[in-house]
mmCIF file of C-alpha atoms in Angstrom:
data_model
loop_
_atom_site.group_PDB
_atom_site.id
_atom_site.type_symbol
_atom_site.label_atom_id
_atom_site.label_comp_id
_atom_site.label_asym_id
_atom_site.label_seq_id
_atom_site.Cartn_x
_atom_site.Cartn_y
_atom_site.Cartn_z
ATOM 1 C CA UNK D 1 21.491 16.101 4.008
ATOM 2 C CA UNK D 2 20.208 12.533 4.299
ATOM 3 C CA UNK D 3 17.030 11.816 2.337
ATOM 4 C CA UNK D 4 14.637 9.429 4.075
ATOM 5 C CA UNK D 5 14.657 7.041 1.114
ATOM 6 C CA UNK D 6 18.430 6.623 1.546
ATOM 7 C CA UNK D 7 18.538 6.054 5.328
ATOM 8 C CA UNK D 8 19.823 2.601 6.287
ATOM 9 C CA UNK D 9 20.480 0.885 9.603
ATOM 10 C CA UNK D 10 23.570 2.300 11.407
ATOM 11 C CA UNK D 11 23.556 5.501 9.320
ATOM 12 C CA UNK D 12 24.299 8.829 10.960
ATOM 13 C CA UNK D 13 21.277 10.966 10.115
ATOM 14 C CA UNK D 14 21.569 14.716 9.616
ATOM 15 C CA UNK D 15 18.854 16.542 7.738
ATOM 16 C CA UNK D 16 15.812 18.782 7.558
ATOM 17 C CA UNK D 17 12.405 17.125 7.723
ATOM 18 C CA UNK D 18 8.701 17.833 8.134
ATOM 19 C CA UNK D 19 7.129 16.442 11.324
ATOM 20 C CA UNK D 20 3.908 14.673 10.304
ATOM 21 C CA UNK D 21 3.160 13.088 13.702
ATOM 22 C CA UNK D 22 4.155 13.834 17.280
ATOM 23 C CA UNK D 23 3.080 12.320 20.591
ATOM 24 C CA UNK D 24 4.556 11.401 23.960
ATOM 25 C CA UNK D 25 4.653 7.732 24.944
ATOM 26 C CA UNK D 26 5.701 5.821 28.038
ATOM 27 C CA UNK D 27 8.163 2.920 27.883
ATOM 28 C CA UNK D 28 7.815 -0.358 29.792
ATOM 29 C CA UNK D 29 10.084 1.078 32.476
ATOM 30 C CA UNK D 30 7.800 4.087 32.931
ATOM 31 C CA UNK D 31 10.100 6.545 31.175
ATOM 32 C CA UNK D 32 8.549 9.101 28.825
ATOM 33 C CA UNK D 33 9.742 9.197 25.222
ATOM 34 C CA UNK D 34 8.811 11.291 22.208
ATOM 35 C CA UNK D 35 7.384 9.460 19.217
ATOM 36 C CA UNK D 36 7.527 11.398 15.948
ATOM 37 C CA UNK D 37 7.215 10.693 12.242
ATOM 38 C CA UNK D 38 9.438 12.645 9.898
ATOM 39 C CA UNK D 39 8.954 13.033 6.160
ATOM 40 C CA UNK D 40 10.436 14.568 3.058
ATOM 41 C CA UNK D 41 9.677 14.261 -0.641
ATOM 42 C CA UNK D 42 11.088 10.702 -0.706
ATOM 43 C CA UNK D 43 9.101 9.107 2.124
ATOM 44 C CA UNK D 44 8.330 8.874 5.851
ATOM 45 C CA UNK D 45 10.131 7.310 8.816
ATOM 46 C CA UNK D 46 9.502 6.821 12.519
ATOM 47 C CA UNK D 47 11.835 8.549 14.994
ATOM 48 C CA UNK D 48 12.204 8.507 18.788
ATOM 49 C CA UNK D 49 13.563 10.951 21.345
ATOM 50 C CA UNK D 50 14.489 8.947 24.432
ATOM 51 C CA UNK D 51 16.101 11.589 26.664
ATOM 52 C CA UNK D 52 14.349 14.677 28.099
ATOM 53 C CA UNK D 53 11.350 13.900 25.912
ATOM 54 C CA UNK D 54 8.950 16.383 27.499
ATOM 55 C CA UNK D 55 11.442 19.257 27.362
ATOM 56 C CA UNK D 56 12.393 18.487 23.757
ATOM 57 C CA UNK D 57 8.699 18.256 22.827
ATOM 58 C CA UNK D 58 8.151 21.899 23.768
ATOM 59 C CA UNK D 59 10.652 23.010 21.121
ATOM 60 C CA UNK D 60 8.587 22.106 18.038
ATOM 61 C CA UNK D 61 5.097 21.112 16.921
ATOM 62 C CA UNK D 62 3.458 18.758 14.476
ATOM 63 C CA UNK D 63 3.708 20.159 10.923
ATOM 64 C CA UNK D 64 6.893 22.085 11.776
ATOM 65 C CA UNK D 65 9.972 21.704 9.614
ATOM 66 C CA UNK D 66 12.866 20.708 11.864
ATOM 67 C CA UNK D 67 16.615 20.289 11.771
ATOM 68 C CA UNK D 68 17.380 16.816 13.114
ATOM 69 C CA UNK D 69 20.373 14.686 14.022
ATOM 70 C CA UNK D 70 20.290 11.035 15.021
ATOM 71 C CA UNK D 71 21.291 7.433 14.420
ATOM 72 C CA UNK D 72 19.362 4.856 12.380
ATOM 73 C CA UNK D 73 18.560 1.575 14.137
ATOM 74 C CA UNK D 74 16.625 -1.572 13.261
ATOM 75 C CA UNK D 75 13.063 -1.646 14.581
ATOM 76 C CA UNK D 76 10.287 -4.201 13.965
ATOM 77 C CA UNK D 77 11.638 -5.272 10.598
ATOM 78 C CA UNK D 78 12.341 -1.718 9.457
ATOM 79 C CA UNK D 79 14.469 1.254 10.417
ATOM 80 C CA UNK D 80 13.807 4.153 12.771
ATOM 81 C CA UNK D 81 15.911 7.098 13.925
ATOM 82 C CA UNK D 82 17.017 7.568 17.517
ATOM 83 C CA UNK D 83 17.172 11.364 17.726
ATOM 84 C CA UNK D 84 20.018 13.153 19.489
ATOM 85 C CA UNK D 85 18.885 16.713 18.668
ATOM 86 C CA UNK D 86 15.901 18.348 16.994
ATOM 87 C CA UNK D 87 14.805 21.975 16.624
ATOM 88 C CA UNK D 88 12.208 23.860 14.579
ATOM 89 C CA UNK D 89 13.198 26.043 11.620
ATOM 90 C CA UNK D 90 11.704 29.491 11.145
ATOM 91 C CA UNK D 91 9.099 30.165 8.466
ATOM 92 C CA UNK D 92 10.797 31.344 5.292
ATOM 93 C CA UNK D 93 13.906 29.241 5.876
ATOM 94 C CA UNK D 94 12.534 26.452 3.688
ATOM 95 C CA UNK D 95 10.198 25.655 0.791
ATOM 96 C CA UNK D 96 7.338 23.395 1.913
ATOM 97 C CA UNK D 97 7.073 21.587 -1.428
ATOM 98 C CA UNK D 98 10.583 20.198 -0.806
ATOM 99 C CA UNK D 99 9.141 18.045 1.987
ATOM 100 C CA UNK D 100 6.019 16.700 0.287
ATOM 101 C CA UNK D 101 5.984 13.711 -2.082
ATOM 102 C CA UNK D 102 4.824 14.615 -5.582
ATOM 103 C CA UNK D 103 3.997 12.930 -8.875
ATOM 104 C CA UNK D 104 6.892 12.525 -11.271
ATOM 105 C CA UNK D 105 4.650 14.010 -13.988
ATOM 106 C CA UNK D 106 4.324 17.817 -14.249
ATOM 107 C CA UNK D 107 0.758 18.947 -13.456
ATOM 108 C CA UNK D 108 0.615 21.072 -16.620
ATOM 109 C CA UNK D 109 1.316 17.992 -18.738
ATOM 110 C CA UNK D 110 -1.376 15.981 -16.966
ATOM 111 C CA UNK D 111 -3.961 18.746 -17.362
ATOM 112 C CA UNK D 112 -3.386 18.766 -21.129
ATOM 113 C CA UNK D 113 -4.117 15.025 -21.145
ATOM 114 C CA UNK D 114 -7.260 15.550 -19.051
ATOM 115 C CA UNK D 115 -8.505 18.183 -21.511
ATOM 116 C CA UNK D 116 -7.925 15.747 -24.390
ATOM 117 C CA UNK D 117 -10.129 13.132 -22.718
ATOM 118 C CA UNK D 118 -12.860 15.746 -22.206
ATOM 119 C CA UNK D 119 -12.594 16.804 -25.853
ATOM 120 C CA UNK D 120 -13.284 13.190 -26.846
ATOM 121 C CA UNK D 121 -16.675 13.122 -25.081
ATOM 122 C CA UNK D 122 -19.547 12.993 -27.572
ATOM 123 C CA UNK D 123 -22.524 13.497 -25.247
ATOM 124 C CA UNK D 124 -23.167 17.259 -25.239
ATOM 125 C CA UNK D 125 -24.610 17.386 -21.714
ATOM 126 C CA UNK D 126 -21.851 15.315 -20.111
ATOM 127 C CA UNK D 127 -19.197 17.298 -21.981
ATOM 128 C CA UNK D 128 -20.739 20.578 -20.813
ATOM 129 C CA UNK D 129 -20.689 19.335 -17.216
ATOM 130 C CA UNK D 130 -17.047 18.259 -17.358
ATOM 131 C CA UNK D 131 -16.028 21.570 -18.932
ATOM 132 C CA UNK D 132 -17.968 23.512 -16.285
ATOM 133 C CA UNK D 133 -16.124 21.642 -13.537
ATOM 134 C CA UNK D 134 -12.587 21.403 -14.896
ATOM 135 C CA UNK D 135 -12.495 24.887 -16.444
ATOM 136 C CA UNK D 136 -13.308 26.355 -13.028
ATOM 137 C CA UNK D 137 -9.911 27.834 -12.097
ATOM 138 C CA UNK D 138 -10.179 27.021 -8.377
ATOM 139 C CA UNK D 139 -11.280 23.418 -8.945
ATOM 140 C CA UNK D 140 -8.708 22.921 -11.708
ATOM 141 C CA UNK D 141 -5.847 24.116 -9.513
ATOM 142 C CA UNK D 142 -6.817 21.977 -6.539
ATOM 143 C CA UNK D 143 -7.599 18.923 -8.669
ATOM 144 C CA UNK D 144 -4.111 19.036 -10.194
ATOM 145 C CA UNK D 145 -2.480 19.371 -6.761
ATOM 146 C CA UNK D 146 -4.445 17.055 -4.453
ATOM 147 C CA UNK D 147 -3.221 13.596 -3.451
ATOM 148 C CA UNK D 148 -5.562 10.689 -4.181
ATOM 149 C CA UNK D 149 -5.263 9.442 -0.601
ATOM 150 C CA UNK D 150 -3.438 10.063 2.646
ATOM 151 C CA UNK D 151 -1.519 6.799 2.528
ATOM 152 C CA UNK D 152 -3.061 3.908 0.557
ATOM 153 C CA UNK D 153 -2.561 4.774 -3.131
ATOM 154 C CA UNK D 154 -1.231 7.792 -5.061
ATOM 155 C CA UNK D 155 -0.475 9.519 -1.703
ATOM 156 C CA UNK D 156 1.434 12.434 -3.204
ATOM 157 C CA UNK D 157 0.809 15.834 -4.748
ATOM 158 C CA UNK D 158 -0.764 15.364 -8.159
ATOM 159 C CA UNK D 159 -1.749 11.820 -7.222
ATOM 160 C CA UNK D 160 -5.480 12.413 -7.711
ATOM 161 C CA UNK D 161 -5.059 13.663 -11.279
ATOM 162 C CA UNK D 162 -2.568 10.893 -12.055
ATOM 163 C CA UNK D 163 -5.053 8.294 -10.750
ATOM 164 C CA UNK D 164 -7.906 9.756 -12.816
ATOM 165 C CA UNK D 165 -5.845 9.821 -16.025
ATOM 166 C CA UNK D 166 -4.853 6.188 -15.518
ATOM 167 C CA UNK D 167 -8.519 5.286 -15.069
ATOM 168 C CA UNK D 168 -9.540 7.287 -18.153
ATOM 169 C CA UNK D 169 -7.142 5.230 -20.257
ATOM 170 C CA UNK D 170 -8.472 1.997 -18.767
ATOM 171 C CA UNK D 171 -12.087 3.124 -19.219
ATOM 172 C CA UNK D 172 -11.630 3.834 -22.925
ATOM 173 C CA UNK D 173 -9.966 0.446 -23.476
ATOM 174 C CA UNK D 174 -12.681 -1.445 -21.578
ATOM 175 C CA UNK D 175 -15.466 0.460 -23.349
ATOM 176 C CA UNK D 176 -13.837 -0.263 -26.710
ATOM 177 C CA UNK D 177 -13.562 -3.947 -25.845
ATOM 178 C CA UNK D 178 -17.213 -4.362 -24.797
ATOM 179 C CA UNK D 179 -18.677 -1.979 -27.374
ATOM 180 C CA UNK D 180 -22.345 -1.098 -26.985
ATOM 181 C CA UNK D 181 -22.576 -2.826 -23.589
ATOM 182 C CA UNK D 182 -20.967 0.238 -22.018
ATOM 183 C CA UNK D 183 -21.789 3.940 -22.365
ATOM 184 C CA UNK D 184 -18.222 5.219 -22.810
ATOM 185 C CA UNK D 185 -19.057 8.874 -22.172
ATOM 186 C CA UNK D 186 -20.869 8.041 -18.937
ATOM 187 C CA UNK D 187 -18.023 5.776 -17.797
ATOM 188 C CA UNK D 188 -15.308 8.358 -18.517
ATOM 189 C CA UNK D 189 -17.348 11.059 -16.754
ATOM 190 C CA UNK D 190 -17.753 8.816 -13.712
ATOM 191 C CA UNK D 191 -14.016 8.122 -13.722
ATOM 192 C CA UNK D 192 -13.207 11.837 -13.815
ATOM 193 C CA UNK D 193 -15.657 12.767 -11.066
ATOM 194 C CA UNK D 194 -15.676 9.781 -8.687
ATOM 195 C CA UNK D 195 -13.013 11.287 -6.387
ATOM 196 C CA UNK D 196 -13.619 14.988 -7.095
ATOM 197 C CA UNK D 197 -14.596 15.476 -3.431
ATOM 198 C CA UNK D 198 -11.021 14.741 -2.381
ATOM 199 C CA UNK D 199 -10.010 18.277 -3.310
ATOM 200 C CA UNK D 200 -11.814 19.304 -0.089
ATOM 201 C CA UNK D 201 -11.553 16.062 1.906
ATOM 202 C CA UNK D 202 -7.789 16.384 2.383
ATOM 203 C CA UNK D 203 -5.524 19.294 3.252
ATOM 204 C CA UNK D 204 -2.155 19.178 1.531
ATOM 205 C CA UNK D 205 -0.414 22.462 2.286
ATOM 206 C CA UNK D 206 1.741 20.577 4.818
ATOM 207 C CA UNK D 207 1.530 16.941 5.948
ATOM 208 C CA UNK D 208 -1.577 15.355 4.413
ATOM 209 C CA UNK D 209 -4.502 15.478 6.838
ATOM 210 C CA UNK D 210 -8.280 15.198 6.704
ATOM 211 C CA UNK D 211 -10.168 18.478 6.803
ATOM 212 C CA UNK D 212 -13.185 18.976 9.053
ATOM 213 C CA UNK D 213 -15.428 18.438 6.020
ATOM 214 C CA UNK D 214 -13.407 15.356 5.125
ATOM 215 C CA UNK D 215 -13.940 13.808 8.546
ATOM 216 C CA UNK D 216 -17.585 14.828 8.903
ATOM 217 C CA UNK D 217 -18.829 14.304 5.337
ATOM 218 C CA UNK D 218 -16.236 12.386 3.307
ATOM 219 C CA UNK D 219 -15.292 12.795 -0.335
ATOM 220 C CA UNK D 220 -18.370 11.003 -1.697
ATOM 221 C CA UNK D 221 -20.802 13.479 -0.125
ATOM 222 C CA UNK D 222 -18.563 16.450 -0.959
ATOM 223 C CA UNK D 223 -18.338 15.259 -4.567
ATOM 224 C CA UNK D 224 -22.098 14.803 -4.939
ATOM 225 C CA UNK D 225 -22.696 18.357 -3.687
ATOM 226 C CA UNK D 226 -20.128 19.783 -6.127
ATOM 227 C CA UNK D 227 -21.541 17.877 -9.111
ATOM 228 C CA UNK D 228 -25.135 18.767 -8.148
ATOM 229 C CA UNK D 229 -24.223 22.446 -8.078
ATOM 230 C CA UNK D 230 -22.630 22.350 -11.537
ATOM 231 C CA UNK D 231 -25.505 20.323 -13.032
ATOM 232 C CA UNK D 232 -27.950 22.964 -11.768
ATOM 233 C CA UNK D 233 -26.047 25.589 -13.762
ATOM 234 C CA UNK D 234 -26.456 23.691 -17.073
ATOM 235 C CA UNK D 235 -29.805 24.360 -18.723
ATOM 236 C CA UNK D 236 -31.679 21.251 -19.812
ATOM 237 C CA UNK D 237 -29.354 18.692 -18.236
ATOM 238 C CA UNK D 238 -31.382 15.428 -18.322
ATOM 239 C CA UNK D 239 -32.510 14.312 -14.867
ATOM 240 C CA UNK D 240 -31.980 10.634 -15.705
ATOM 241 C CA UNK D 241 -28.364 11.222 -16.740
ATOM 242 C CA UNK D 242 -27.768 13.151 -13.536
ATOM 243 C CA UNK D 243 -29.112 10.230 -11.495
ATOM 244 C CA UNK D 244 -26.948 7.680 -13.346
ATOM 245 C CA UNK D 245 -23.834 9.804 -12.953
ATOM 246 C CA UNK D 246 -24.389 10.487 -9.258
ATOM 247 C CA UNK D 247 -25.043 6.789 -8.681
ATOM 248 C CA UNK D 248 -21.520 6.114 -9.958
ATOM 249 C CA UNK D 249 -20.053 8.524 -7.418
ATOM 250 C CA UNK D 250 -22.132 7.078 -4.580
ATOM 251 C CA UNK D 251 -21.276 3.445 -5.357
ATOM 252 C CA UNK D 252 -17.661 3.509 -6.553
ATOM 253 C CA UNK D 253 -16.264 1.893 -3.388
ATOM 254 C CA UNK D 254 -18.213 -1.203 -4.357
ATOM 255 C CA UNK D 255 -19.464 -2.331 -0.949
ATOM 256 C CA UNK D 256 -21.392 -0.758 1.906
ATOM 257 C CA UNK D 257 -18.661 -1.763 4.350
ATOM 258 C CA UNK D 258 -16.101 0.091 2.217
ATOM 259 C CA UNK D 259 -17.954 3.381 2.624
ATOM 260 C CA UNK D 260 -20.368 3.480 -0.308
ATOM 261 C CA UNK D 261 -24.000 4.208 0.652
ATOM 262 C CA UNK D 262 -25.081 2.240 -2.436
ATOM 263 C CA UNK D 263 -23.625 -0.774 -4.213
ATOM 264 C CA UNK D 264 -23.041 -0.353 -7.982
ATOM 265 C CA UNK D 265 -26.154 -1.297 -9.966
ATOM 266 C CA UNK D 266 -25.435 -0.107 -13.511
ATOM 267 C CA UNK D 267 -22.901 -1.453 -15.991
ATOM 268 C CA UNK D 268 -20.842 1.738 -15.862
ATOM 269 C CA UNK D 269 -20.908 1.875 -12.048
ATOM 270 C CA UNK D 270 -19.774 -1.758 -11.775
ATOM 271 C CA UNK D 271 -16.925 -1.215 -14.247
ATOM 272 C CA UNK D 272 -15.835 1.977 -12.454
ATOM 273 C CA UNK D 273 -15.737 0.196 -9.099
ATOM 274 C CA UNK D 274 -13.506 -2.600 -10.389
ATOM 275 C CA UNK D 275 -11.216 -0.302 -12.385
ATOM 276 C CA UNK D 276 -10.807 2.009 -9.385
ATOM 277 C CA UNK D 277 -9.833 -0.909 -7.160
ATOM 278 C CA UNK D 278 -7.485 -2.317 -9.812
ATOM 279 C CA UNK D 279 -5.623 0.946 -10.362
ATOM 280 C CA UNK D 280 -5.276 1.579 -6.628
ATOM 281 C CA UNK D 281 -3.836 -1.894 -5.977
ATOM 282 C CA UNK D 282 -1.515 -1.944 -8.990
ATOM 283 C CA UNK D 283 -0.113 1.456 -8.049
ATOM 284 C CA UNK D 284 0.340 0.418 -4.417
ATOM 285 C CA UNK D 285 2.288 -2.693 -5.476
ATOM 286 C CA UNK D 286 4.329 -0.626 -7.951
ATOM 287 C CA UNK D 287 5.313 1.731 -5.130
ATOM 288 C CA UNK D 288 6.294 -1.177 -2.876
ATOM 289 C CA UNK D 289 8.467 -2.693 -5.601
ATOM 290 C CA UNK D 290 10.128 0.519 -6.756
ATOM 291 C CA UNK D 291 10.431 2.540 -3.549
ATOM 292 C CA UNK D 292 10.179 0.018 -0.710
ATOM 293 C CA UNK D 293 13.135 -1.205 1.382
ATOM 294 C CA UNK D 294 15.425 -3.737 -0.294
ATOM 295 C CA UNK D 295 16.994 -6.424 1.913
ATOM 296 C CA UNK D 296 18.487 -8.365 -0.986
ATOM 297 C CA UNK D 297 15.958 -11.225 -0.907
ATOM 298 C CA UNK D 298 13.765 -10.034 -3.774
ATOM 299 C CA UNK D 299 10.723 -9.710 -1.470
ATOM 300 C CA UNK D 300 9.025 -6.813 0.301
ATOM 301 C CA UNK D 301 8.450 -6.867 4.060
ATOM 302 C CA UNK D 302 5.057 -8.289 5.078
ATOM 303 C CA UNK D 303 2.294 -5.999 3.796
ATOM 304 C CA UNK D 304 -0.742 -5.698 6.064
ATOM 305 C CA UNK D 305 -2.751 -4.079 3.265
ATOM 306 C CA UNK D 306 -2.451 -7.199 1.105
ATOM 307 C CA UNK D 307 -1.938 -9.746 3.950
ATOM 308 C CA UNK D 308 1.117 -11.193 2.184
ATOM 309 C CA UNK D 309 4.661 -10.601 1.025
ATOM 310 C CA UNK D 310 5.095 -9.148 -2.475
ATOM 311 C CA UNK D 311 7.700 -10.536 -4.879
ATOM 312 C CA UNK D 312 9.903 -7.745 -6.226
ATOM 313 C CA UNK D 313 11.769 -9.863 -8.761
ATOM 314 C CA UNK D 314 15.084 -11.690 -8.789
ATOM 315 C CA UNK D 315 17.566 -10.026 -6.417
ATOM 316 C CA UNK D 316 20.267 -8.072 -8.198
ATOM 317 C CA UNK D 317 23.669 -6.701 -7.430
ATOM 318 C CA UNK D 318 26.873 -8.217 -6.050
ATOM 319 C CA UNK D 319 26.496 -10.386 -3.003
ATOM 320 C CA UNK D 320 22.720 -10.756 -3.259
ATOM 321 C CA UNK D 321 22.949 -14.568 -3.078
ATOM 322 C CA UNK D 322 24.935 -14.367 0.153
ATOM 323 C CA UNK D 323 22.529 -11.780 1.570
ATOM 324 C CA UNK D 324 19.572 -14.005 0.730
ATOM 325 C CA UNK D 325 21.192 -17.046 2.329
ATOM 326 C CA UNK D 326 22.053 -15.107 5.489
ATOM 327 C CA UNK D 327 18.523 -13.730 5.751
ATOM 328 C CA UNK D 328 16.984 -17.185 5.373
ATOM 329 C CA UNK D 329 19.418 -19.140 7.535
ATOM 330 C CA UNK D 330 17.693 -18.526 10.920
ATOM 331 C CA UNK D 331 14.363 -19.576 9.403
ATOM 332 C CA UNK D 332 15.766 -22.579 7.592
ATOM 333 C CA UNK D 333 17.668 -24.121 10.511
ATOM 334 C CA UNK D 334 14.722 -25.601 12.481
ATOM 335 C CA UNK D 335 13.024 -26.729 9.272
ATOM 336 C CA UNK D 336 16.122 -28.546 8.032
ATOM 337 C CA UNK D 337 16.619 -30.130 11.471
ATOM 338 C CA UNK D 338 13.088 -31.561 11.441
ATOM 339 C CA UNK D 339 13.540 -32.779 7.861
ATOM 340 C CA UNK D 340 16.792 -34.524 8.763
ATOM 341 C CA UNK D 341 15.214 -36.274 11.751
ATOM 342 C CA UNK D 342 12.267 -37.407 9.617
ATOM 343 C CA UNK D 343 14.530 -38.775 6.881
ATOM 344 C CA UNK D 344 16.726 -40.578 9.408
ATOM 345 C CA UNK D 345 13.668 -42.196 10.957
ATOM 346 C CA UNK D 346 12.271 -43.303 7.598
ATOM 347 C CA UNK D 347 15.436 -44.701 6.079
ATOM 348 C CA UNK D 348 17.233 -46.110 9.123
ATOM 349 C CA UNK D 349 18.056 -49.861 8.982
ATOM 350 C CA UNK D 350 14.956 -51.671 10.375
ATOM 351 C CA UNK D 351 15.497 -53.766 13.510
ATOM 352 C CA UNK D 352 14.418 -57.367 12.867
ATOM 353 C CA UNK D 353 12.967 -59.252 15.888
ATOM 354 C CA UNK D 354 15.052 -62.281 16.965
ATOM 355 C CA UNK D 355 12.152 -64.689 16.356
ATOM 356 C CA UNK D 356 12.022 -63.573 12.742
ATOM 357 C CA UNK D 357 15.748 -63.171 12.218
ATOM 358 C CA UNK D 358 16.260 -66.944 12.441
ATOM 359 C CA UNK D 359 13.973 -67.429 9.448
ATOM 360 C CA UNK D 360 15.834 -64.699 7.508
ATOM 361 C CA UNK D 361 12.631 -63.028 6.239
ATOM 362 C CA UNK D 362 9.015 -62.350 7.058
ATOM 363 C CA UNK D 363 6.167 -64.678 6.241
ATOM 364 C CA UNK D 364 5.080 -62.225 3.558
ATOM 365 C CA UNK D 365 8.550 -62.214 2.006
ATOM 366 C CA UNK D 366 8.680 -66.009 1.997
ATOM 367 C CA UNK D 367 5.683 -65.973 -0.332
ATOM 368 C CA UNK D 368 7.538 -63.822 -2.806
ATOM 369 C CA UNK D 369 6.368 -60.412 -1.519
ATOM 370 C CA UNK D 370 8.489 -57.492 -0.371
ATOM 371 C CA UNK D 371 9.056 -56.929 3.337
ATOM 372 C CA UNK D 372 6.726 -54.437 5.102
ATOM 373 C CA UNK D 373 8.687 -51.242 5.844
ATOM 374 C CA UNK D 374 9.494 -50.932 9.537
ATOM 375 C CA UNK D 375 9.011 -47.137 9.450
ATOM 376 C CA UNK D 376 5.259 -47.034 8.747
ATOM 377 C CA UNK D 377 3.630 -44.216 10.680
ATOM 378 C CA UNK D 378 1.442 -45.425 13.524
ATOM 379 C CA UNK D 379 -0.898 -42.498 12.871
ATOM 380 C CA UNK D 380 -0.952 -41.769 9.123
ATOM 381 C CA UNK D 381 -3.510 -38.998 9.550
ATOM 382 C CA UNK D 382 -1.310 -37.034 11.941
ATOM 383 C CA UNK D 383 -0.276 -33.597 10.652
ATOM 384 C CA UNK D 384 3.288 -32.478 11.187
ATOM 385 C CA UNK D 385 3.394 -29.215 13.129
ATOM 386 C CA UNK D 386 5.253 -26.450 11.251
ATOM 387 C CA UNK D 387 8.713 -25.772 12.593
ATOM 388 C CA UNK D 388 9.208 -22.615 14.603
ATOM 389 C CA UNK D 389 10.896 -20.986 11.613
ATOM 390 C CA UNK D 390 7.935 -21.576 9.311
ATOM 391 C CA UNK D 391 5.681 -18.696 8.506
ATOM 392 C CA UNK D 392 2.017 -18.627 7.568
ATOM 393 C CA UNK D 393 2.492 -16.184 4.730
ATOM 394 C CA UNK D 394 -0.959 -16.151 3.199
ATOM 395 C CA UNK D 395 -4.255 -17.556 4.419
ATOM 396 C CA UNK D 396 -4.156 -21.303 3.928
ATOM 397 C CA UNK D 397 -0.614 -21.256 2.567
ATOM 398 C CA UNK D 398 2.515 -22.260 4.437
ATOM 399 C CA UNK D 399 5.760 -20.549 3.517
ATOM 400 C CA UNK D 400 9.024 -21.888 4.914
ATOM 401 C CA UNK D 401 11.054 -18.857 3.942
ATOM 402 C CA UNK D 402 10.176 -15.175 4.028
#
């Protein structure tokens, strides 16, 4: 069976996959086709059914596990599968976890680490709150299973807990560095609880989807309600601490336009917002470098999330230099042509007018000065237009090669 991570252009594809998306489209010629996305534990890939699309569509549904055959082809800088046959498998013929991406760390191991962070909390009220939440068997089970997101960062089973543990480690280091400027217990509590609402925002029994509550309320509101309920069960929990902690949950996205109803206004809330963003971005880049497609150039495909290409490191393996040269050749050709024409124009032998040739040199040269170059640009302020092979890689930065 072909794993999605291993599918390359021109591969024959035979395997069992989970259908995470399914819709019928119409081609430019007016012919209906079936657009699906297939997934397994190693990744996702687009697939198309071009023949008898409507009839084939009736044979399976979104979130079904299917047996599929097809052929991998290049498409928009990536690879997709042109499907020759696809049919749904019966319930019981597969194990759903085999088709969902999951953290490389066992959940039991991560929960032990979470408990150790809670044990290190000194504030009795905050510690009581964290124990009330994470010793709740239902919450504990879902928190150790949930993804941190549907697609952006840590989008796999156990991703939420993995994300929180990474942030706990960062929070302790930052609090240790800044000392009394930061309330470490409050910061660690905010880290642990900032995404707690995601246990109900997303469904993750099959392909990751937003629940009704996730779409209508969002994880911030869900999280506030959960924390409020647990605080109410703890006798004597200080109102001011509750307000500070809930402010961290409300503001952790950092900006109103990013979904937070409040911007961070306390030291701990500001630190949480930046650490959350840092961990999400670092993990996203790590995934691109380690699990993304490798074309031998040492670069990822263009990433819309970051609005740039990401450097993966020096290409490795036999033939990588040739692969890099072949990939760059179509882009380099027009650039090199323009460069050659410019150099020829600048360094060609200047044509001396007949009236001056008889004197052998210019008036300036006769006074001991060097001759004025004949190639001086008539419009020195003119900007050379990038060649057709050039690429505006980042904002304000011109890249000649991808």
